[in-house]
Amino acid sequence: MLSLDGTWRFAWSPTAHTGKDPSDPGDTWDEIPVPAHWQLCGYGAPAYTNVRYPFPIDPPRVPEANPTGEYRRIVRRPPGWDTGRVLLRFDGVDSWFEVWVNGSPAGRSSGSRLTVEFDVTGLLTGGDDVLAVRVHQWSFASYVEGQDQWWLSGIFRSVALLHRPEHGIQDVRIVADYDHRTGDGLLRVEALSTRPVTVEVPERGVRGPAGETIHLTSVEPWSAEAPRLYRVLIVGEAETISADVGFRTVSVEDGRLLLNGAPLVFRGVNRHDIEARSGRAVTRETMERDVVLMKRHNVNAVRTSHYPPDPCFLELCDRYGLYVVEECDIETHGFSLVDWRGNPSDDPAWGAVYLDRMRRMVERDKNATSVVMWSLGNEAGWGRNLAANARWTKERDPSRPVHYEQDTECEEAGVYSRMYPTFDELEAIGRHEEPESADPARDARRRALPMIMCEYGHAMGNGPGGLADYEAIVDAHPRLAGGFVWEWIDHGLEGEGPDGRRTYLYGGDFGEPVHDGSYVIDGLVFPDRTPSPALAEFAAVIAPVRMRVDGGDLEVENRWSFTTTGDVVFSWSLESDGETVGSGPLDVPVVGPLSHARFTLPPAVRAAEPSAPSGGDLWFTVTATTGSASPGVEAGHVLARAQQRRRATTPRRASARTSVPTSVPTSARTSAREQETVFVRRFDDSGHPEALGPFPIAHVGLDVWRAPTENDRFAGNGETSSLESRWREAGFDRLVERAIDVHVSDASARRTARYGSAGLDTGFDVDYLWTARGDGLRLEVTIERRGEWRLPLPRLGIVLALRAADPGSAVLEWLGLGPGESYPDSRSANWYGRHRMTVREAQVPYVVPQENGNRSEVRRLSLTVPEGCLRIESPHEFDAAVRPWSTERLERARHSAELDEEGLLWIHLAAGVTGLGSATCGPGVRRRAQYRAGRARLVLDFVREGI
């Protein structure tokens, strides 16, 4: 193979009429890298739409303004290629292109994410040949490539010349079945050649002719848990082809999806090809980084939304172990906006286009072990062309089920698929109690099929909430074969924001007249592939090992289908107020696949508890880690944690040091060391102290509003309005305070206030009581809701603005759930303990700024700056978020780079907060994750500590 990736000559035209001669080598033209998109190289601009086509719907016609790129490259046939055939291979060109060699036509093709090869044997001279490629941005193919992603054009995957020797092997089809009853493998290799072909498995010392089944005893099967591959050699007269093959069998039996006879449950993600700087021109290194991240976060499956991936990606999935639902490059979602009029899916004139795309995908990837299911496409309605594709696929490859979500009656599909079901809908499907179809026969067939969620858990912004609820339902019903979270990565493109700073851009940032805004920012990892809190949450929810501490016993659930816990290392620790007071290994008997076991904790664990220091919370933690490395996962990788509070007591109180009268200067009463730690208790006329520890106070007030999350802005399934709109209607975003009474003394201050919004008679009555307490201050806040409301609150508590020279560098330490952010419906990834980071590190850099960084079940937190340390603690758990910017600034910013620290630490202390949900596309916040209290009371102690 001769790679043609690299620098090409390039000329761009705003229309299809470029005026360029295909024989022109373009010596004076610009240069452009291949693979690349021309919009990301300074020609034209990206555009993002989710559903809408960015041009009038008039198939198969496209706009006259059809940007076109002319590519040129000088190629020379390598020595030794004089005999046989030379093929020119393109792995991805968007959207339609023509090819010439020395001005002579070589071919034309569409199918942007599909491989195509042209025979150029007779066009190459052996000298310097001019390879010309003309690529059009818009074509008839654009109507069937309306996926939810950026519209980007050009040669964005690799280009190569391939030499095919005379009497070589033209095609190979490999079927490697596994019989789970006997442990044997059945290998059949079909080879297309003019000469005899033999098949060898060197590791097993077997050999046989192509076309016949080779029986191998006691093979090690392939699965995502143990991706065992065998090297298979296909030996012809002129060449030998090497393939890495895994033995595995996919089947549907008794309404369950099975792999190698065991339940196959997808704990997967939808993945687009996308990179912040290069669009869909993704390197193998980036693909491998994705796969490794998936493996380290317990992901076992990928749906290649919504087109075949780069071929390298499937090789990585074979090797590392990921189940793949491979999807055809077909989506016509934009026709739904015109009631599906003219939809190509049911137009016989488009039949050959549809079948060509399906055939090219299946033929290219039929030997990929990781591909366990074919998908006809996405959101293209239903019609005769998709049905024909399904029938052809099942005939060509009966070893894999066919998937298509919009075959709602499962006329052709081998699995029942839904996207974004509500929790109640999913439970009904699990019980085979979904709504009936009009056709009784089809209804019965569908109910007998396994069900998958091809999309769920829309990961847009801060969210999704409710992943643990989805997983619990899947666990409870054998019919449910899991699903694929939407989606893997934010599609932010790196660029210059409105203020000139580098940031990640989304729909509308390139001046598109038609766009869908930030709906493309909906991944489990950020554009730079840094995991978001949602990925940590997903990893914890789908962990292959689950544990529960029940008194003196430990329950262990092994959720792997094929692997025992023999390689899992268990350990325990005992912590008092976050300080470790005991730890050690746990000798846990091996638990088999898909099994539970209960064990009594050893005497060493029971003995550690009585000797723990008195006072403070006592927590017992069990951790499960990997004992050895596996593909993508290092030894010592944490698989799961389980905790139990063994003792709950009131946290440490401030010491009972005699207070210094505020009317006397502190320096006259204390030594220099004491001056660092004594809390100055001077109250101003507002009824609040002037400072807390080393921090002068800029503001104290009621805290109800939050910068809306993306999920807050949408009405969830079955709802008529969004949380944000309901909260704004209730005036939570514009509360104003009116003091009712203020009383200040040397040792205390009380402020009673009423909060309300213009035009409304509802609001909150708040009582603030500050009292001197030892070497600190106690604040008791009572909040009463005023008026009749039937909606949850974003949060309910207080906010403090404290002056700090460099607020982001303040060190935040807390005792509670951490280390990541947590909300009522998204907290599985966190554990109780002592956590520490800077305030800047505690912020989550969502591409679109929004509510983030909440910490739950906090009992104590401290903020340390060079001037000193402020400790805040409570006898009751509370929610806390500490930020270097205000909620107003967080809400106002549209890109993360627009957030500037403003010399204030904003401390949000709440009695409770509302969860996240996934209303951007799915259900909203479940009622049990909504904060609906009518009255709240916070008791907070503020203590200055020396450093």
PDB file of N, CA and C in Angstrom, residues 441-496:
ATOM      1  N   ALA A 441     -50.035 -10.245  14.507  1.00  0.00           N
ATOM      2  CA  ALA A 441     -48.880 -11.107  14.245  1.00  0.00           C
ATOM      3  C   ALA A 441     -47.583 -10.336  14.487  1.00  0.00           C
ATOM      4  N   ARG A 442     -47.531  -9.101  13.979  1.00  0.00           N
ATOM      5  CA  ARG A 442     -46.330  -8.297  14.211  1.00  0.00           C
ATOM      6  C   ARG A 442     -46.187  -7.926  15.683  1.00  0.00           C
ATOM      7  N   ASP A 443     -47.308  -7.702  16.328  1.00  0.00           N
ATOM      8  CA  ASP A 443     -47.260  -7.382  17.745  1.00  0.00           C
ATOM      9  C   ASP A 443     -46.660  -8.534  18.543  1.00  0.00           C
ATOM     10  N   ALA A 444     -47.098  -9.747  18.209  1.00  0.00           N
ATOM     11  CA  ALA A 444     -46.575 -10.916  18.916  1.00  0.00           C
ATOM     12  C   ALA A 444     -45.094 -11.104  18.633  1.00  0.00           C
ATOM     13  N   ARG A 445     -44.685 -10.862  17.387  1.00  0.00           N
ATOM     14  CA  ARG A 445     -43.272 -11.018  17.053  1.00  0.00           C
ATOM     15  C   ARG A 445     -42.427 -10.002  17.811  1.00  0.00           C
ATOM     16  N   ARG A 446     -42.884  -8.759  17.860  1.00  0.00           N
ATOM     17  CA  ARG A 446     -42.103  -7.728  18.550  1.00  0.00           C
ATOM     18  C   ARG A 446     -41.965  -8.046  20.031  1.00  0.00           C
ATOM     19  N   ARG A 447     -43.039  -8.496  20.656  1.00  0.00           N
ATOM     20  CA  ARG A 447     -42.992  -8.794  22.093  1.00  0.00           C
ATOM     21  C   ARG A 447     -42.056  -9.952  22.409  1.00  0.00           C
ATOM     22  N   ALA A 448     -41.761 -10.762  21.408  1.00  0.00           N
ATOM     23  CA  ALA A 448     -40.860 -11.900  21.624  1.00  0.00           C
ATOM     24  C   ALA A 448     -39.399 -11.524  21.412  1.00  0.00           C
ATOM     25  N   LEU A 449     -39.143 -10.272  21.037  1.00  0.00           N
ATOM     26  CA  LEU A 449     -37.773  -9.848  20.748  1.00  0.00           C
ATOM     27  C   LEU A 449     -37.161  -9.126  21.940  1.00  0.00           C
ATOM     28  N   PRO A 450     -35.833  -9.184  22.067  1.00  0.00           N
ATOM     29  CA  PRO A 450     -35.163  -8.357  23.077  1.00  0.00           C
ATOM     30  C   PRO A 450     -35.258  -6.884  22.692  1.00  0.00           C
ATOM     31  N   MET A 451     -35.106  -6.019  23.670  1.00  0.00           N
ATOM     32  CA  MET A 451     -35.217  -4.581  23.429  1.00  0.00           C
ATOM     33  C   MET A 451     -33.932  -3.885  23.848  1.00  0.00           C
ATOM     34  N   ILE A 452     -33.498  -2.920  23.028  1.00  0.00           N
ATOM     35  CA  ILE A 452     -32.367  -2.082  23.407  1.00  0.00           C
ATOM     36  C   ILE A 452     -32.776  -0.615  23.282  1.00  0.00           C
ATOM     37  N   MET A 453     -32.124   0.216  24.060  1.00  0.00           N
ATOM     38  CA  MET A 453     -32.272   1.657  23.913  1.00  0.00           C
ATOM     39  C   MET A 453     -31.120   2.134  23.042  1.00  0.00           C
ATOM     40  N   CYS A 454     -31.392   2.406  21.784  1.00  0.00           N
ATOM     41  CA  CYS A 454     -30.297   2.821  20.900  1.00  0.00           C
ATOM     42  C   CYS A 454     -29.774   4.192  21.296  1.00  0.00           C
ATOM     43  N   GLU A 455     -30.623   4.984  21.983  1.00  0.00           N
ATOM     44  CA  GLU A 455     -30.185   6.253  22.562  1.00  0.00           C
ATOM     45  C   GLU A 455     -30.938   6.475  23.866  1.00  0.00           C
ATOM     46  N   TYR A 456     -30.216   6.906  24.887  1.00  0.00           N
ATOM     47  CA  TYR A 456     -30.829   7.313  26.151  1.00  0.00           C
ATOM     48  C   TYR A 456     -29.799   8.111  26.932  1.00  0.00           C
ATOM     49  N   GLY A 457     -30.237   8.728  28.023  1.00  0.00           N
ATOM     50  CA  GLY A 457     -29.300   9.452  28.866  1.00  0.00           C
ATOM     51  C   GLY A 457     -28.618  10.588  28.131  1.00  0.00           C
ATOM     52  N   HIS A 458     -29.388  11.471  27.537  1.00  0.00           N
ATOM     53  CA  HIS A 458     -28.851  12.569  26.725  1.00  0.00           C
ATOM     54  C   HIS A 458     -27.895  13.420  27.556  1.00  0.00           C
ATOM     55  N   ALA A 459     -26.604  13.363  27.210  1.00  0.00           N
ATOM     56  CA  ALA A 459     -25.541  13.929  28.062  1.00  0.00           C
ATOM     57  C   ALA A 459     -25.201  15.357  27.658  1.00  0.00           C
ATOM     58  N   MET A 460     -26.206  16.205  27.629  1.00  0.00           N
ATOM     59  CA  MET A 460     -26.008  17.593  27.208  1.00  0.00           C
ATOM     60  C   MET A 460     -25.808  18.470  28.437  1.00  0.00           C
ATOM     61  N   GLY A 461     -24.653  19.134  28.495  1.00  0.00           N
ATOM     62  CA  GLY A 461     -24.376  19.997  29.635  1.00  0.00           C
ATOM     63  C   GLY A 461     -24.258  19.197  30.908  1.00  0.00           C
ATOM     64  N   ASN A 462     -24.714  19.782  32.016  1.00  0.00           N
ATOM     65  CA  ASN A 462     -24.650  19.120  33.314  1.00  0.00           C
ATOM     66  C   ASN A 462     -25.749  18.072  33.379  1.00  0.00           C
ATOM     67  N   GLY A 463     -25.376  16.851  33.239  1.00  0.00           N
ATOM     68  CA  GLY A 463     -26.312  15.730  33.195  1.00  0.00           C
ATOM     69  C   GLY A 463     -25.664  14.602  32.402  1.00  0.00           C
ATOM     70  N   PRO A 464     -26.397  13.525  32.171  1.00  0.00           N
ATOM     71  CA  PRO A 464     -27.796  13.334  32.535  1.00  0.00           C
ATOM     72  C   PRO A 464     -27.967  12.870  33.968  1.00  0.00           C
ATOM     73  N   GLY A 465     -29.110  13.206  34.544  1.00  0.00           N
ATOM     74  CA  GLY A 465     -29.488  12.599  35.808  1.00  0.00           C
ATOM     75  C   GLY A 465     -30.344  11.368  35.538  1.00  0.00           C
ATOM     76  N   GLY A 466     -30.384  10.470  36.479  1.00  0.00           N
ATOM     77  CA  GLY A 466     -31.253   9.302  36.359  1.00  0.00           C
ATOM     78  C   GLY A 466     -30.644   8.083  35.724  1.00  0.00           C
ATOM     79  N   LEU A 467     -29.331   8.074  35.472  1.00  0.00           N
ATOM     80  CA  LEU A 467     -28.724   6.892  34.868  1.00  0.00           C
ATOM     81  C   LEU A 467     -28.871   5.662  35.747  1.00  0.00           C
ATOM     82  N   ALA A 468     -28.761   5.840  37.052  1.00  0.00           N
ATOM     83  CA  ALA A 468     -28.895   4.689  37.970  1.00  0.00           C
ATOM     84  C   ALA A 468     -30.302   4.112  37.903  1.00  0.00           C
ATOM     85  N   ASP A 469     -31.302   4.952  37.686  1.00  0.00           N
ATOM     86  CA  ASP A 469     -32.674   4.462  37.572  1.00  0.00           C
ATOM     87  C   ASP A 469     -32.853   3.632  36.306  1.00  0.00           C
ATOM     88  N   TYR A 470     -32.278   4.095  35.208  1.00  0.00           N
ATOM     89  CA  TYR A 470     -32.335   3.302  33.977  1.00  0.00           C
ATOM     90  C   TYR A 470     -31.674   1.941  34.177  1.00  0.00           C
ATOM     91  N   GLU A 471     -30.508   1.940  34.802  1.00  0.00           N
ATOM     92  CA  GLU A 471     -29.776   0.691  34.972  1.00  0.00           C
ATOM     93  C   GLU A 471     -30.540  -0.278  35.864  1.00  0.00           C
ATOM     94  N   ALA A 472     -31.208   0.241  36.876  1.00  0.00           N
ATOM     95  CA  ALA A 472     -31.990  -0.631  37.765  1.00  0.00           C
ATOM     96  C   ALA A 472     -33.117  -1.318  37.005  1.00  0.00           C
ATOM     97  N   ILE A 473     -33.739  -0.602  36.086  1.00  0.00           N
ATOM     98  CA  ILE A 473     -34.818  -1.197  35.299  1.00  0.00           C
ATOM     99  C   ILE A 473     -34.265  -2.263  34.361  1.00  0.00           C
ATOM    100  N   VAL A 474     -33.138  -1.966  33.718  1.00  0.00           N
ATOM    101  CA  VAL A 474     -32.511  -2.964  32.839  1.00  0.00           C
ATOM    102  C   VAL A 474     -32.155  -4.216  33.632  1.00  0.00           C
ATOM    103  N   ASP A 475     -31.617  -4.041  34.820  1.00  0.00           N
ATOM    104  CA  ASP A 475     -31.247  -5.183  35.650  1.00  0.00           C
ATOM    105  C   ASP A 475     -32.447  -6.051  36.000  1.00  0.00           C
ATOM    106  N   ALA A 476     -33.605  -5.430  36.128  1.00  0.00           N
ATOM    107  CA  ALA A 476     -34.786  -6.143  36.631  1.00  0.00           C
ATOM    108  C   ALA A 476     -35.492  -6.964  35.560  1.00  0.00           C
ATOM    109  N   HIS A 477     -35.192  -6.725  34.280  1.00  0.00           N
ATOM    110  CA  HIS A 477     -35.976  -7.356  33.220  1.00  0.00           C
ATOM    111  C   HIS A 477     -35.058  -8.003  32.189  1.00  0.00           C
ATOM    112  N   PRO A 478     -35.059  -9.329  32.083  1.00  0.00           N
ATOM    113  CA  PRO A 478     -34.164 -10.022  31.144  1.00  0.00           C
ATOM    114  C   PRO A 478     -34.360  -9.600  29.690  1.00  0.00           C
ATOM    115  N   ARG A 479     -35.553  -9.131  29.334  1.00  0.00           N
ATOM    116  CA  ARG A 479     -35.783  -8.737  27.942  1.00  0.00           C
ATOM    117  C   ARG A 479     -34.924  -7.544  27.540  1.00  0.00           C
ATOM    118  N   LEU A 480     -34.584  -6.702  28.498  1.00  0.00           N
ATOM    119  CA  LEU A 480     -33.881  -5.461  28.204  1.00  0.00           C
ATOM    120  C   LEU A 480     -32.389  -5.717  28.072  1.00  0.00           C
ATOM    121  N   ALA A 481     -31.858  -5.382  26.908  1.00  0.00           N
ATOM    122  CA  ALA A 481     -30.445  -5.652  26.609  1.00  0.00           C
ATOM    123  C   ALA A 481     -29.611  -4.381  26.705  1.00  0.00           C
ATOM    124  N   GLY A 482     -30.022  -3.460  27.567  1.00  0.00           N
ATOM    125  CA  GLY A 482     -29.218  -2.271  27.813  1.00  0.00           C
ATOM    126  C   GLY A 482     -29.395  -1.218  26.751  1.00  0.00           C
ATOM    127  N   GLY A 483     -28.359  -0.418  26.563  1.00  0.00           N
ATOM    128  CA  GLY A 483     -28.490   0.667  25.604  1.00  0.00           C
ATOM    129  C   GLY A 483     -27.224   1.476  25.460  1.00  0.00           C
ATOM    130  N   PHE A 484     -27.380   2.624  24.774  1.00  0.00           N
ATOM    131  CA  PHE A 484     -26.250   3.463  24.385  1.00  0.00           C
ATOM    132  C   PHE A 484     -26.555   4.907  24.765  1.00  0.00           C
ATOM    133  N   VAL A 485     -25.774   5.430  25.679  1.00  0.00           N
ATOM    134  CA  VAL A 485     -25.941   6.825  26.084  1.00  0.00           C
ATOM    135  C   VAL A 485     -25.627   7.736  24.899  1.00  0.00           C
ATOM    136  N   TRP A 486     -26.448   8.790  24.768  1.00  0.00           N
ATOM    137  CA  TRP A 486     -26.158   9.805  23.757  1.00  0.00           C
ATOM    138  C   TRP A 486     -25.442  10.960  24.439  1.00  0.00           C
ATOM    139  N   GLU A 487     -24.240  11.257  24.116  1.00  0.00           N
ATOM    140  CA  GLU A 487     -23.335  10.538  23.259  1.00  0.00           C
ATOM    141  C   GLU A 487     -21.958  10.607  23.879  1.00  0.00           C
ATOM    142  N   TRP A 488     -20.954  10.158  23.140  1.00  0.00           N
ATOM    143  CA  TRP A 488     -19.620  10.028  23.712  1.00  0.00           C
ATOM    144  C   TRP A 488     -18.953  11.378  23.944  1.00  0.00           C
ATOM    145  N   ILE A 489     -18.967  12.271  22.959  1.00  0.00           N
ATOM    146  CA  ILE A 489     -18.127  13.467  23.045  1.00  0.00           C
ATOM    147  C   ILE A 489     -18.877  14.714  22.587  1.00  0.00           C
ATOM    148  N   ASP A 490     -18.598  15.823  23.249  1.00  0.00           N
ATOM    149  CA  ASP A 490     -19.058  17.128  22.784  1.00  0.00           C
ATOM    150  C   ASP A 490     -18.439  17.432  21.425  1.00  0.00           C
ATOM    151  N   HIS A 491     -19.249  17.984  20.505  1.00  0.00           N
ATOM    152  CA  HIS A 491     -18.746  18.310  19.178  1.00  0.00           C
ATOM    153  C   HIS A 491     -18.261  19.754  19.090  1.00  0.00           C
ATOM    154  N   GLY A 492     -17.747  20.308  20.161  1.00  0.00           N
ATOM    155  CA  GLY A 492     -17.244  21.673  20.102  1.00  0.00           C
ATOM    156  C   GLY A 492     -16.032  21.768  19.197  1.00  0.00           C
ATOM    157  N   LEU A 493     -16.021  22.783  18.348  1.00  0.00           N
ATOM    158  CA  LEU A 493     -14.875  23.034  17.476  1.00  0.00           C
ATOM    159  C   LEU A 493     -14.041  24.150  18.074  1.00  0.00           C
ATOM    160  N   GLU A 494     -12.750  23.926  18.140  1.00  0.00           N
ATOM    161  CA  GLU A 494     -11.874  24.938  18.720  1.00  0.00           C
ATOM    162  C   GLU A 494     -11.802  26.151  17.804  1.00  0.00           C
ATOM    163  N   GLY A 495     -11.959  27.323  18.404  1.00  0.00           N
ATOM    164  CA  GLY A 495     -11.916  28.531  17.605  1.00  0.00           C
ATOM    165  C   GLY A 495     -11.919  29.765  18.475  1.00  0.00           C
ATOM    166  N   GLU A 496     -12.171  30.880  17.852  1.00  0.00           N
ATOM    167  CA  GLU A 496     -12.151  32.169  18.528  1.00  0.00           C
ATOM    168  C   GLU A 496     -13.569  32.589  18.865  1.00  0.00           C
TER     169      GLU A 496
END
